């Protein structure tokens, strides 16, 4: 499996997270007060956390995630795309993009990550999974794997 499929995960992630790095701090400042009113069932601790995270803290979290995505990409490259870690990260990345698009629908507007998700994240994931499938190395996607992948991404975040 070539580098476009394996290292491409890291490249697509960088493009996506650059969007988030640029947009999250300002977007949160501008939108959290209104979102708090529109979604009163969201626990108050979530809103407080969103209001208190500064750009440096967010950038550090992005850096940690970058190390994990880089490790997953390297594992994919070293195993010809067969690595479960790589394939799980790829699937989680795509599902992450879908959640960004759902967030944009929920707030009826642009949210951090909602621009690159339909343009980069989801298309790359579908393309890479197709390449892995054609090469005969893609593991079957099961709902429990998707849940585990999203849980792992949440924990890493």
Coordinates of C-alpha atoms in Angstrom, one line a residue:
X1 CA 0.0 0.0 0.0
X2 CA 1.5 3.3 -1.1
X3 CA 2.2 6.3 1.0
X4 CA -0.7 8.3 -0.5
X5 CA -3.1 6.0 1.4
X6 CA -1.1 5.6 4.6
X7 CA 0.7 8.9 5.0
X8 CA -2.2 10.6 3.4
X9 CA -4.1 10.1 6.6
X10 CA -1.6 12.3 8.4
X11 CA -1.7 14.9 5.5
X12 CA -5.5 15.0 5.5
X13 CA -5.5 15.3 9.3
X14 CA -3.1 18.3 9.1
X15 CA -5.3 20.1 6.6
X16 CA -8.3 19.5 8.8
X17 CA -6.7 20.4 12.1
X18 CA -5.2 23.6 10.6
X19 CA -8.8 24.7 10.0
X20 CA -9.6 23.9 13.6
X21 CA -6.6 25.7 15.0
X22 CA -7.5 28.8 13.1
X23 CA -11.3 28.7 13.9
X24 CA -11.9 27.1 17.3
X25 CA -10.8 29.9 19.7
X26 CA -12.8 32.8 18.0
X27 CA -15.7 30.6 17.1
X28 CA -16.1 29.4 20.7
X29 CA -16.0 32.9 22.1
X30 CA -18.6 34.1 19.7
X31 CA -21.0 31.2 19.7
X32 CA -20.9 29.4 23.1
X33 CA -23.2 32.0 24.8
X34 CA -25.9 31.5 22.2
X35 CA -25.4 27.7 22.0
X36 CA -25.8 27.5 25.8
X37 CA -29.3 29.1 25.4
X38 CA -30.3 27.0 22.4
X39 CA -29.2 23.7 23.9
X40 CA -30.1 23.9 27.6
X41 CA -29.8 20.1 28.1
X42 CA -26.0 20.1 27.5
X43 CA -24.3 19.9 30.9
X44 CA -23.0 23.2 32.2
X45 CA -19.5 21.7 32.6
X46 CA -19.3 21.3 28.8
X47 CA -20.0 25.0 28.2
X48 CA -17.6 26.1 31.0
X49 CA -14.9 23.9 29.4
X50 CA -15.6 25.3 26.0
X51 CA -15.3 28.9 27.3
X52 CA -12.1 28.4 29.3
X53 CA -10.0 26.5 26.8
X54 CA -7.4 28.9 25.3
X55 CA -5.6 28.7 22.0
X56 CA -2.4 27.3 23.5
X57 CA -4.3 24.6 25.3
X58 CA -6.2 23.7 22.2
X59 CA -2.9 23.7 20.1
X60 CA -1.3 21.3 22.7
X61 CA -4.3 18.9 22.3
X62 CA -3.9 19.1 18.5
X63 CA -0.2 18.3 18.9
X64 CA -0.9 15.2 21.0
X65 CA -3.5 14.0 18.5
X66 CA -1.0 14.7 15.7
X67 CA 1.5 12.3 17.3
X68 CA -1.2 9.6 17.5
X69 CA -2.3 10.1 13.9
X70 CA 1.4 10.2 12.8
X71 CA 2.0 6.9 14.6
X72 CA -1.1 5.3 13.0
X73 CA 0.0 6.5 9.6
X74 CA 3.5 5.0 10.1
X75 CA 1.9 1.7 11.3
X76 CA -0.2 1.7 8.2
X77 CA 2.9 2.3 6.0
X78 CA 5.0 -0.3 7.7
X79 CA 2.3 -3.0 7.4
X80 CA 1.1 -2.2 3.8
X81 CA -2.2 -0.8 5.3
X82 CA -2.9 -4.0 7.3
X83 CA -2.4 -2.4 10.7
X84 CA -5.6 -2.4 12.8
X85 CA -4.3 0.7 14.5
X86 CA -4.0 2.5 11.1
X87 CA -7.4 1.2 9.8
X88 CA -9.1 2.1 13.1
X89 CA -7.6 5.6 13.0
X90 CA -8.7 6.0 9.3
X91 CA -12.2 5.0 10.1
X92 CA -12.3 7.2 13.2
X93 CA -11.0 10.1 11.2
X94 CA -13.9 9.7 8.7
X95 CA -16.5 9.3 11.4
X96 CA -15.0 12.4 13.1
X97 CA -15.6 14.3 9.9
X98 CA -19.2 13.2 9.8
X99 CA -19.7 14.5 13.4
X100 CA -18.4 17.9 12.3
X101 CA -20.9 18.0 9.5
X102 CA -23.7 17.0 12.0
X103 CA -22.6 19.7 14.4
X104 CA -22.9 22.3 11.6
X105 CA -26.4 21.1 10.8
X106 CA -27.3 21.2 14.5
X107 CA -26.2 24.8 15.0
X108 CA -27.4 25.7 11.5
X109 CA -24.1 27.3 10.5
X110 CA -20.4 26.8 10.0
X111 CA -18.5 25.2 12.8
X112 CA -14.8 24.5 13.3
X113 CA -13.9 21.6 11.1
X114 CA -17.1 21.7 9.0
X115 CA -15.4 23.1 5.9
X116 CA -12.7 20.5 5.5
X117 CA -14.8 17.6 6.7
X118 CA -16.9 17.3 3.4
X119 CA -14.0 18.5 1.2
X120 CA -11.1 16.5 2.7
X121 CA -11.8 14.3 5.7
X122 CA -14.7 12.2 4.4
X123 CA -13.6 12.0 0.7
X124 CA -10.0 11.0 1.8
X125 CA -11.4 8.3 4.2
X126 CA -13.7 6.8 1.5
X127 CA -10.9 6.9 -1.1
X128 CA -8.3 5.3 1.3
X129 CA -10.8 2.6 2.5
X130 CA -11.6 1.8 -1.2
X131 CA -7.9 1.4 -2.0
X132 CA -7.5 -0.9 1.1
X133 CA -10.5 -2.9 0.0
X134 CA -9.3 -3.3 -3.5
X135 CA -5.9 -4.5 -2.2
X136 CA -7.6 -7.1 0.0
X137 CA -6.3 -5.7 3.3
X138 CA -9.3 -3.8 4.6
X139 CA -10.8 -5.4 7.7
X140 CA -14.6 -5.5 7.8
X141 CA -16.1 -2.5 9.6
X142 CA -18.3 -3.4 12.5
X143 CA -20.4 -1.1 14.6
X144 CA -18.5 -2.0 17.7
X145 CA -15.2 -1.0 16.0
X146 CA -16.7 2.3 15.1
X147 CA -17.8 2.9 18.7
X148 CA -14.4 1.8 20.0
X149 CA -12.7 4.1 17.5
X150 CA -14.7 7.1 18.4
X151 CA -14.2 6.3 22.1
X152 CA -10.5 6.1 21.6
X153 CA -10.4 9.4 19.7
X154 CA -12.5 11.0 22.5
X155 CA -10.1 9.7 25.1
X156 CA -7.1 10.9 23.2
X157 CA -8.7 14.3 22.8

